[in-house]
PDB file of C-alpha atoms in Angstrom:
ATOM      1  CA  MET U   1      58.891 146.755  58.344  1.00  0.00           C
ATOM      2  CA  VAL U   2      55.686 144.793  57.699  1.00  0.00           C
ATOM      3  CA  ARG U   3      53.581 142.396  59.737  1.00  0.00           C
ATOM      4  CA  PHE U   4      51.653 139.494  58.233  1.00  0.00           C
ATOM      5  CA  GLU U   5      48.518 137.918  59.604  1.00  0.00           C
ATOM      6  CA  GLN U   6      46.718 134.991  58.012  1.00  0.00           C
ATOM      7  CA  ALA U   7      43.201 136.351  58.416  1.00  0.00           C
ATOM      8  CA  GLU U   8      41.372 133.640  56.508  1.00  0.00           C
ATOM      9  CA  PRO U   9      42.450 130.718  54.317  1.00  0.00           C
ATOM     10  CA  GLY U  10      44.248 132.256  51.325  1.00  0.00           C
ATOM     11  CA  ILE U  11      44.017 135.845  52.594  1.00  0.00           C
ATOM     12  CA  VAL U  12      46.904 137.594  54.346  1.00  0.00           C
ATOM     13  CA  VAL U  13      46.569 140.987  56.037  1.00  0.00           C
ATOM     14  CA  VAL U  14      49.754 143.019  55.578  1.00  0.00           C
ATOM     15  CA  THR U  15      50.237 145.859  58.056  1.00  0.00           C
ATOM     16  CA  PHE U  16      52.930 148.401  57.232  1.00  0.00           C
ATOM     17  CA  ASP U  17      54.869 149.502  60.307  1.00  0.00           C
ATOM     18  CA  GLU U  18      56.290 152.366  58.277  1.00  0.00           C
ATOM     19  CA  GLN U  19      55.157 155.956  58.080  1.00  0.00           C
ATOM     20  CA  ARG U  20      56.499 156.193  54.544  1.00  0.00           C
ATOM     21  CA  ILE U  21      56.535 154.013  51.447  1.00  0.00           C
ATOM     22  CA  ASP U  22      58.960 155.758  49.124  1.00  0.00           C
ATOM     23  CA  ALA U  23      61.952 155.175  46.872  1.00  0.00           C
ATOM     24  CA  ALA U  24      64.109 154.520  49.971  1.00  0.00           C
ATOM     25  CA  ASN U  25      62.193 151.449  51.147  1.00  0.00           C
ATOM     26  CA  SER U  26      59.798 150.338  48.398  1.00  0.00           C
ATOM     27  CA  PRO U  27      62.313 147.990  46.666  1.00  0.00           C
ATOM     28  CA  ALA U  28      62.752 145.989  49.902  1.00  0.00           C
ATOM     29  CA  LEU U  29      59.002 145.999  50.618  1.00  0.00           C
ATOM     30  CA  ARG U  30      58.270 144.913  47.048  1.00  0.00           C
ATOM     31  CA  LYS U  31      60.702 142.003  47.354  1.00  0.00           C
ATOM     32  CA  GLU U  32      59.260 140.848  50.677  1.00  0.00           C
ATOM     33  CA  LEU U  33      55.633 140.998  49.509  1.00  0.00           C
ATOM     34  CA  VAL U  34      56.313 139.400  46.120  1.00  0.00           C
ATOM     35  CA  SER U  35      57.912 136.493  48.041  1.00  0.00           C
ATOM     36  CA  LEU U  36      54.682 136.119  49.970  1.00  0.00           C
ATOM     37  CA  ILE U  37      52.697 135.848  46.719  1.00  0.00           C
ATOM     38  CA  GLU U  38      55.204 133.430  45.215  1.00  0.00           C
ATOM     39  CA  ALA U  39      54.787 131.277  48.335  1.00  0.00           C
ATOM     40  CA  GLY U  40      51.108 130.863  47.456  1.00  0.00           C
ATOM     41  CA  THR U  41      49.156 133.820  48.865  1.00  0.00           C
ATOM     42  CA  SER U  42      47.028 135.343  46.105  1.00  0.00           C
ATOM     43  CA  GLN U  43      44.808 137.644  48.169  1.00  0.00           C
ATOM     44  CA  LEU U  44      46.250 140.501  50.183  1.00  0.00           C
ATOM     45  CA  VAL U  45      44.748 143.174  52.394  1.00  0.00           C
ATOM     46  CA  LEU U  46      47.152 146.107  52.725  1.00  0.00           C
ATOM     47  CA  ASN U  47      46.491 147.935  55.988  1.00  0.00           C
ATOM     48  CA  MET U  48      47.825 151.473  55.368  1.00  0.00           C
ATOM     49  CA  HIS U  49      46.877 152.872  58.770  1.00  0.00           C
ATOM     50  CA  GLU U  50      50.417 153.881  59.778  1.00  0.00           C
ATOM     51  CA  VAL U  51      51.440 155.244  56.379  1.00  0.00           C
ATOM     52  CA  ARG U  52      51.535 159.036  56.085  1.00  0.00           C
ATOM     53  CA  PHE U  53      53.384 159.380  52.757  1.00  0.00           C
ATOM     54  CA  ILE U  54      53.612 157.358  49.544  1.00  0.00           C
ATOM     55  CA  ASP U  55      55.395 158.245  46.305  1.00  0.00           C
ATOM     56  CA  SER U  56      55.255 156.830  42.773  1.00  0.00           C
ATOM     57  CA  SER U  57      57.624 153.983  43.648  1.00  0.00           C
ATOM     58  CA  GLY U  58      55.228 152.972  46.451  1.00  0.00           C
ATOM     59  CA  LEU U  59      52.298 153.088  44.038  1.00  0.00           C
ATOM     60  CA  GLY U  60      54.340 151.001  41.604  1.00  0.00           C
ATOM     61  CA  MET U  61      54.918 148.430  44.336  1.00  0.00           C
ATOM     62  CA  VAL U  62      51.162 148.099  44.929  1.00  0.00           C
ATOM     63  CA  VAL U  63      50.594 147.662  41.171  1.00  0.00           C
ATOM     64  CA  THR U  64      53.297 144.967  41.095  1.00  0.00           C
ATOM     65  CA  LEU U  65      51.489 143.085  43.862  1.00  0.00           C
ATOM     66  CA  LEU U  66      48.174 143.252  42.000  1.00  0.00           C
ATOM     67  CA  LYS U  67      49.803 141.942  38.811  1.00  0.00           C
ATOM     68  CA  ARG U  68      51.606 139.154  40.631  1.00  0.00           C
ATOM     69  CA  ALA U  69      48.462 138.127  42.494  1.00  0.00           C
ATOM     70  CA  GLY U  70      46.821 137.786  39.067  1.00  0.00           C
ATOM     71  CA  MET U  71      43.227 137.920  37.952  1.00  0.00           C
ATOM     72  CA  ARG U  72      42.180 135.168  40.352  1.00  0.00           C
ATOM     73  CA  GLY U  73      43.763 136.923  43.288  1.00  0.00           C
ATOM     74  CA  GLY U  74      43.275 140.385  44.650  1.00  0.00           C
ATOM     75  CA  VAL U  75      44.743 143.296  46.554  1.00  0.00           C
ATOM     76  CA  ALA U  76      42.499 145.408  48.797  1.00  0.00           C
ATOM     77  CA  LEU U  77      43.726 148.569  50.496  1.00  0.00           C
ATOM     78  CA  CYS U  78      42.291 149.989  53.684  1.00  0.00           C
ATOM     79  CA  ALA U  79      42.616 152.619  56.421  1.00  0.00           C
ATOM     80  CA  MET U  80      44.342 155.149  54.162  1.00  0.00           C
ATOM     81  CA  GLN U  81      45.311 158.501  55.625  1.00  0.00           C
ATOM     82  CA  ALA U  82      44.223 161.599  53.681  1.00  0.00           C
ATOM     83  CA  PRO U  83      47.618 162.490  52.089  1.00  0.00           C
ATOM     84  CA  VAL U  84      48.088 158.889  50.898  1.00  0.00           C
ATOM     85  CA  ALA U  85      44.568 158.772  49.449  1.00  0.00           C
ATOM     86  CA  ALA U  86      45.307 162.102  47.702  1.00  0.00           C
ATOM     87  CA  THR U  87      48.388 160.597  46.024  1.00  0.00           C
ATOM     88  CA  PHE U  88      46.378 157.587  44.813  1.00  0.00           C
ATOM     89  CA  ARG U  89      43.829 160.007  43.338  1.00  0.00           C
ATOM     90  CA  LEU U  90      46.554 162.171  41.762  1.00  0.00           C
ATOM     91  CA  ALA U  91      47.910 159.104  39.922  1.00  0.00           C
ATOM     92  CA  ARG U  92      44.325 157.987  39.141  1.00  0.00           C
ATOM     93  CA  MET U  93      45.044 154.763  40.995  1.00  0.00           C
ATOM     94  CA  ASP U  94      41.804 155.159  42.949  1.00  0.00           C
ATOM     95  CA  ARG U  95      40.134 153.799  39.803  1.00  0.00           C
ATOM     96  CA  VAL U  96      42.128 150.605  40.145  1.00  0.00           C
ATOM     97  CA  PHE U  97      42.187 150.200  43.924  1.00  0.00           C
ATOM     98  CA  PRO U  98      38.978 150.820  45.872  1.00  0.00           C
ATOM     99  CA  MET U  99      39.744 152.330  49.276  1.00  0.00           C
ATOM    100  CA  HIS U 100      38.173 150.459  52.152  1.00  0.00           C
ATOM    101  CA  ALA U 101      37.602 152.009  55.557  1.00  0.00           C
ATOM    102  CA  ASP U 102      39.050 149.183  57.636  1.00  0.00           C
ATOM    103  CA  VAL U 103      40.381 145.616  57.575  1.00  0.00           C
ATOM    104  CA  PRO U 104      36.962 143.881  57.932  1.00  0.00           C
ATOM    105  CA  SER U 105      35.503 145.730  54.928  1.00  0.00           C
ATOM    106  CA  ALA U 106      38.644 145.055  52.861  1.00  0.00           C
ATOM    107  CA  LEU U 107      38.420 141.363  53.772  1.00  0.00           C
ATOM    108  CA  ALA U 108      34.739 141.318  52.794  1.00  0.00           C
ATOM    109  CA  SER U 109      35.625 142.736  49.353  1.00  0.00           C
ATOM    110  CA  LEU U 110      37.941 139.787  48.668  1.00  0.00           C
ATOM    111  CA  ARG U 111      35.491 137.024  49.633  1.00  0.00           C
TER     112      ARG U 111
ATOM    113  CA  MET K  15      59.444 181.789  56.154  1.00  0.00           C
ATOM    114  CA  ALA K  16      62.906 183.171  55.470  1.00  0.00           C
ATOM    115  CA  ASP K  17      63.530 184.044  51.830  1.00  0.00           C
ATOM    116  CA  GLY K  18      65.715 181.593  49.995  1.00  0.00           C
ATOM    117  CA  ASP K  19      65.675 178.538  52.257  1.00  0.00           C
ATOM    118  CA  GLU K  20      68.215 176.016  51.011  1.00  0.00           C
ATOM    119  CA  ILE K  21      69.153 172.382  51.581  1.00  0.00           C
ATOM    120  CA  VAL K  22      71.891 170.214  50.091  1.00  0.00           C
ATOM    121  CA  LEU K  23      71.219 166.488  49.753  1.00  0.00           C
ATOM    122  CA  ASP K  24      73.624 163.710  48.943  1.00  0.00           C
ATOM    123  CA  SER K  25      72.628 161.425  46.055  1.00  0.00           C
ATOM    124  CA  ARG K  26      71.344 158.616  48.284  1.00  0.00           C
ATOM    125  CA  LEU K  27      67.691 157.613  48.361  1.00  0.00           C
ATOM    126  CA  ASP K  28      67.428 157.885  52.166  1.00  0.00           C
ATOM    127  CA  GLU K  29      68.249 161.587  51.770  1.00  0.00           C
ATOM    128  CA  ILE K  30      64.795 162.231  50.251  1.00  0.00           C
ATOM    129  CA  ARG K  31      63.408 161.873  53.775  1.00  0.00           C
ATOM    130  CA  ARG K  32      65.010 165.169  54.759  1.00  0.00           C
ATOM    131  CA  LEU K  33      62.742 167.056  52.343  1.00  0.00           C
ATOM    132  CA  GLY K  34      59.541 166.863  54.417  1.00  0.00           C
ATOM    133  CA  PRO K  35      61.101 168.248  57.630  1.00  0.00           C
ATOM    134  CA  TRP K  36      62.900 170.935  55.590  1.00  0.00           C
ATOM    135  CA  LEU K  37      59.658 172.087  53.962  1.00  0.00           C
ATOM    136  CA  ALA K  38      57.768 171.961  57.259  1.00  0.00           C
ATOM    137  CA  ALA K  39      60.431 174.117  58.938  1.00  0.00           C
ATOM    138  CA  ALA K  40      60.281 176.631  56.095  1.00  0.00           C
ATOM    139  CA  LEU K  41      56.513 176.777  55.552  1.00  0.00           C
ATOM    140  CA  SER K  42      54.710 175.735  58.776  1.00  0.00           C
ATOM    141  CA  PRO K  43      52.485 176.835  60.320  1.00  0.00           C
ATOM    142  CA  GLU K  44      51.426 179.353  57.660  1.00  0.00           C
ATOM    143  CA  VAL K  45      51.046 176.638  55.022  1.00  0.00           C
ATOM    144  CA  GLY K  46      48.789 173.687  55.769  1.00  0.00           C
ATOM    145  CA  GLU K  47      49.977 170.093  56.065  1.00  0.00           C
ATOM    146  CA  ALA K  48      48.195 168.964  52.905  1.00  0.00           C
ATOM    147  CA  ALA K  49      49.871 171.614  50.742  1.00  0.00           C
ATOM    148  CA  ILE K  50      53.287 170.837  52.227  1.00  0.00           C
ATOM    149  CA  ALA K  51      52.694 167.118  51.581  1.00  0.00           C
ATOM    150  CA  THR K  52      51.939 167.795  47.894  1.00  0.00           C
ATOM    151  CA  LEU K  53      55.079 169.921  47.508  1.00  0.00           C
ATOM    152  CA  GLU K  54      57.081 167.220  49.294  1.00  0.00           C
ATOM    153  CA  LEU K  55      55.738 164.598  46.875  1.00  0.00           C
ATOM    154  CA  VAL K  56      56.796 166.737  43.888  1.00  0.00           C
ATOM    155  CA  LEU K  57      60.323 167.212  45.236  1.00  0.00           C
ATOM    156  CA  VAL K  58      60.678 163.551  46.272  1.00  0.00           C
ATOM    157  CA  GLU K  59      59.744 162.493  42.733  1.00  0.00           C
ATOM    158  CA  LEU K  60      62.196 164.893  41.085  1.00  0.00           C
ATOM    159  CA  VAL K  61      65.098 164.193  43.449  1.00  0.00           C
ATOM    160  CA  SER K  62      64.675 160.407  43.521  1.00  0.00           C
ATOM    161  CA  ASN K  63      64.506 160.478  39.714  1.00  0.00           C
ATOM    162  CA  THR K  64      67.820 162.357  39.642  1.00  0.00           C
ATOM    163  CA  ILE K  65      69.414 159.897  42.095  1.00  0.00           C
ATOM    164  CA  ARG K  66      68.146 156.707  40.442  1.00  0.00           C
ATOM    165  CA  HIS K  67      68.538 157.689  36.799  1.00  0.00           C
ATOM    166  CA  GLY K  68      70.799 160.736  36.646  1.00  0.00           C
ATOM    167  CA  HIS K  69      73.366 159.371  39.105  1.00  0.00           C
ATOM    168  CA  ALA K  70      72.517 155.668  38.562  1.00  0.00           C
ATOM    169  CA  GLY K  71      72.124 155.287  42.327  1.00  0.00           C
ATOM    170  CA  GLU K  72      75.681 156.394  43.032  1.00  0.00           C
ATOM    171  CA  ALA K  73      76.195 158.273  46.323  1.00  0.00           C
ATOM    172  CA  GLY K  74      78.527 161.223  46.815  1.00  0.00           C
ATOM    173  CA  HIS K  75      76.955 163.792  44.482  1.00  0.00           C
ATOM    174  CA  SER K  76      75.339 166.951  45.807  1.00  0.00           C
ATOM    175  CA  ILE K  77      71.811 168.034  44.946  1.00  0.00           C
ATOM    176  CA  HIS K  78      71.005 171.638  45.893  1.00  0.00           C
ATOM    177  CA  LEU K  79      67.459 172.819  46.516  1.00  0.00           C
ATOM    178  CA  ARG K  80      66.360 176.401  47.023  1.00  0.00           C
ATOM    179  CA  LEU K  81      62.858 177.389  48.073  1.00  0.00           C
ATOM    180  CA  GLU K  82      61.499 180.863  47.451  1.00  0.00           C
ATOM    181  CA  ARG K  83      58.146 182.462  48.076  1.00  0.00           C
ATOM    182  CA  LEU K  84      57.009 184.245  44.924  1.00  0.00           C
ATOM    183  CA  GLU K  85      53.788 185.746  46.173  1.00  0.00           C
ATOM    184  CA  LYS K  86      51.144 184.872  48.715  1.00  0.00           C
ATOM    185  CA  ARG K  87      49.962 181.638  47.194  1.00  0.00           C
ATOM    186  CA  ARG K  88      52.922 180.560  45.109  1.00  0.00           C
ATOM    187  CA  VAL K  89      56.361 179.113  45.773  1.00  0.00           C
ATOM    188  CA  GLN K  90      59.275 178.340  43.499  1.00  0.00           C
ATOM    189  CA  VAL K  91      61.781 175.547  44.067  1.00  0.00           C
ATOM    190  CA  GLN K  92      65.008 175.263  42.097  1.00  0.00           C
ATOM    191  CA  ILE K  93      66.916 171.981  42.054  1.00  0.00           C
ATOM    192  CA  GLN K  94      70.508 172.046  40.868  1.00  0.00           C
ATOM    193  CA  ASP K  95      72.579 168.931  40.215  1.00  0.00           C
ATOM    194  CA  ARG K  96      75.276 167.596  37.940  1.00  0.00           C
ATOM    195  CA  ALA K  97      73.564 164.337  37.027  1.00  0.00           C
ATOM    196  CA  SER K  98      72.936 163.033  33.532  1.00  0.00           C
ATOM    197  CA  PRO K  99      69.965 165.100  32.357  1.00  0.00           C
ATOM    198  CA  ILE K 100      66.498 163.612  31.991  1.00  0.00           C
ATOM    199  CA  PRO K 101      66.093 162.677  28.292  1.00  0.00           C
ATOM    200  CA  THR K 102      63.673 165.148  26.680  1.00  0.00           C
ATOM    201  CA  GLU K 103      61.586 162.312  25.218  1.00  0.00           C
ATOM    202  CA  ILE K 104      60.819 161.179  28.774  1.00  0.00           C
ATOM    203  CA  LEU K 105      59.858 164.704  29.826  1.00  0.00           C
ATOM    204  CA  ASN K 106      57.603 165.063  26.792  1.00  0.00           C
ATOM    205  CA  ARG K 107      56.139 161.570  26.982  1.00  0.00           C
ATOM    206  CA  SER K 108      55.237 161.957  30.632  1.00  0.00           C
ATOM    207  CA  GLY K 109      52.993 164.957  30.092  1.00  0.00           C
ATOM    208  CA  GLU K 110      49.825 163.075  30.825  1.00  0.00           C
ATOM    209  CA  LEU K 111      48.916 160.366  33.251  1.00  0.00           C
ATOM    210  CA  PRO K 112      47.890 157.166  31.513  1.00  0.00           C
ATOM    211  CA  ALA K 113      44.231 156.195  31.434  1.00  0.00           C
ATOM    212  CA  LEU K 114      44.072 153.287  33.847  1.00  0.00           C
ATOM    213  CA  ASP K 115      41.860 150.287  33.345  1.00  0.00           C
ATOM    214  CA  ALA K 116      41.548 147.905  36.286  1.00  0.00           C
ATOM    215  CA  ALA K 117      40.324 145.177  33.939  1.00  0.00           C
ATOM    216  CA  ASP K 118      43.535 145.346  31.909  1.00  0.00           C
ATOM    217  CA  LEU K 119      45.897 144.233  34.641  1.00  0.00           C
ATOM    218  CA  GLN K 120      49.058 143.822  32.609  1.00  0.00           C
ATOM    219  CA  ALA K 121      48.798 147.336  31.131  1.00  0.00           C
ATOM    220  CA  LEU K 122      48.932 149.012  34.546  1.00  0.00           C
ATOM    221  CA  PRO K 123      52.195 150.962  34.968  1.00  0.00           C
ATOM    222  CA  GLU K 124      54.622 149.783  37.649  1.00  0.00           C
ATOM    223  CA  SER K 125      56.992 152.694  37.069  1.00  0.00           C
ATOM    224  CA  GLY K 126      57.247 155.965  35.173  1.00  0.00           C
ATOM    225  CA  LEU K 127      54.387 157.694  36.982  1.00  0.00           C
ATOM    226  CA  GLY K 128      56.601 160.112  38.904  1.00  0.00           C
ATOM    227  CA  ILE K 129      57.190 162.862  36.339  1.00  0.00           C
ATOM    228  CA  ALA K 130      53.534 162.729  35.249  1.00  0.00           C
ATOM    229  CA  MET K 131      52.463 163.200  38.884  1.00  0.00           C
ATOM    230  CA  VAL K 132      54.821 166.186  39.146  1.00  0.00           C
ATOM    231  CA  GLN K 133      53.424 167.757  35.992  1.00  0.00           C
ATOM    232  CA  ALA K 134      49.874 167.238  37.269  1.00  0.00           C
ATOM    233  CA  SER K 135      50.753 169.093  40.495  1.00  0.00           C
ATOM    234  CA  VAL K 136      52.834 172.090  39.437  1.00  0.00           C
ATOM    235  CA  ASP K 137      51.881 175.315  37.663  1.00  0.00           C
ATOM    236  CA  ARG K 138      55.134 175.381  35.736  1.00  0.00           C
ATOM    237  CA  MET K 139      58.199 173.186  35.329  1.00  0.00           C
ATOM    238  CA  ASP K 140      61.331 174.151  33.481  1.00  0.00           C
ATOM    239  CA  PHE K 141      64.400 171.994  32.932  1.00  0.00           C
ATOM    240  CA  ARG K 142      67.653 173.257  31.489  1.00  0.00           C
ATOM    241  CA  THR K 143      71.244 172.090  31.276  1.00  0.00           C
ATOM    242  CA  ALA K 144      73.979 174.747  31.438  1.00  0.00           C
ATOM    243  CA  SER K 145      77.164 174.674  29.359  1.00  0.00           C
ATOM    244  CA  ASP K 146      79.120 173.590  32.468  1.00  0.00           C
ATOM    245  CA  GLY K 147      76.999 170.421  32.631  1.00  0.00           C
ATOM    246  CA  SER K 148      74.876 171.409  35.623  1.00  0.00           C
ATOM    247  CA  ASN K 149      71.103 170.926  35.458  1.00  0.00           C
ATOM    248  CA  LEU K 150      68.593 173.380  36.830  1.00  0.00           C
ATOM    249  CA  THR K 151      65.026 172.203  37.359  1.00  0.00           C
ATOM    250  CA  THR K 152      62.574 174.921  38.370  1.00  0.00           C
ATOM    251  CA  ILE K 153      59.033 174.284  39.537  1.00  0.00           C
ATOM    252  CA  GLU K 154      56.398 176.775  40.538  1.00  0.00           C
ATOM    253  CA  MET K 155      53.427 175.706  42.519  1.00  0.00           C
ATOM    254  CA  THR K 156      50.328 177.249  44.058  1.00  0.00           C
ATOM    255  CA  LEU K 157      49.861 175.973  47.579  1.00  0.00           C
ATOM    256  CA  GLU K 158      46.218 175.085  48.056  1.00  0.00           C
ATOM    257  CA  GLY K 159      44.412 173.959  51.160  1.00  0.00           C
ATOM    258  CA  ARG K 160      46.251 176.138  53.582  1.00  0.00           C
ATOM    259  CA  GLN K 161      45.841 179.129  55.842  1.00  0.00           C
ATOM    260  CA  GLU K 162      46.927 182.578  54.725  1.00  0.00           C
ATOM    261  CA  LEU K 163      50.685 183.008  54.406  1.00  0.00           C
TER     262      LEU K 163
END
């Protein structure tokens, strides 16, 4: 469902192997990624390259991760496809989550 | 597109994944991918809301959807179910998306965005419960970003 890569000390790159993040799978994804934060990772890059569709439960999951990571941590999103970026804009979440072009630029934003 | 395309979903969350292919079969290639994706998002939000809240996640209940073309640029979708209706205070409260402030982390909403996203996308939404207990949700939407129908 997701792949993790320790890119740098304290920063994990999460790649979604799913074309959709919706009400059918976001509870399981939320649980898995919150576990990662509880295990000590406070900075996440979410690589959205494969994701073609996200709904409000998927957006809620991303907000949960940002809250759990806390003010000292961070969540950076990258490689968003156009329909996914449109949903972030519709919910005004683009004001909260800057959209980075790729993993290196998302990593740079967290340093 | 044939007039009056219909689909019946069971009240399970994995069933929402049938909506995209259903819409694509009914509207492609005349309607562009972006417009279909927006309509799919609207229907996913409404149906998953019905499954999670109206049916409390319980499978085995039918949700009927009917798609009709009103005129060149507009479609109407009617959703019929027998779930517990959405409380009117939620429908009214969700009229506007919250102003989001990245600096105020704890105030960011983790849920409840769905109906507001629907209302931001549709031209009209109407929700009524009949005397027999069935609910009828009607949305009308102008499909932007597409080729001529």
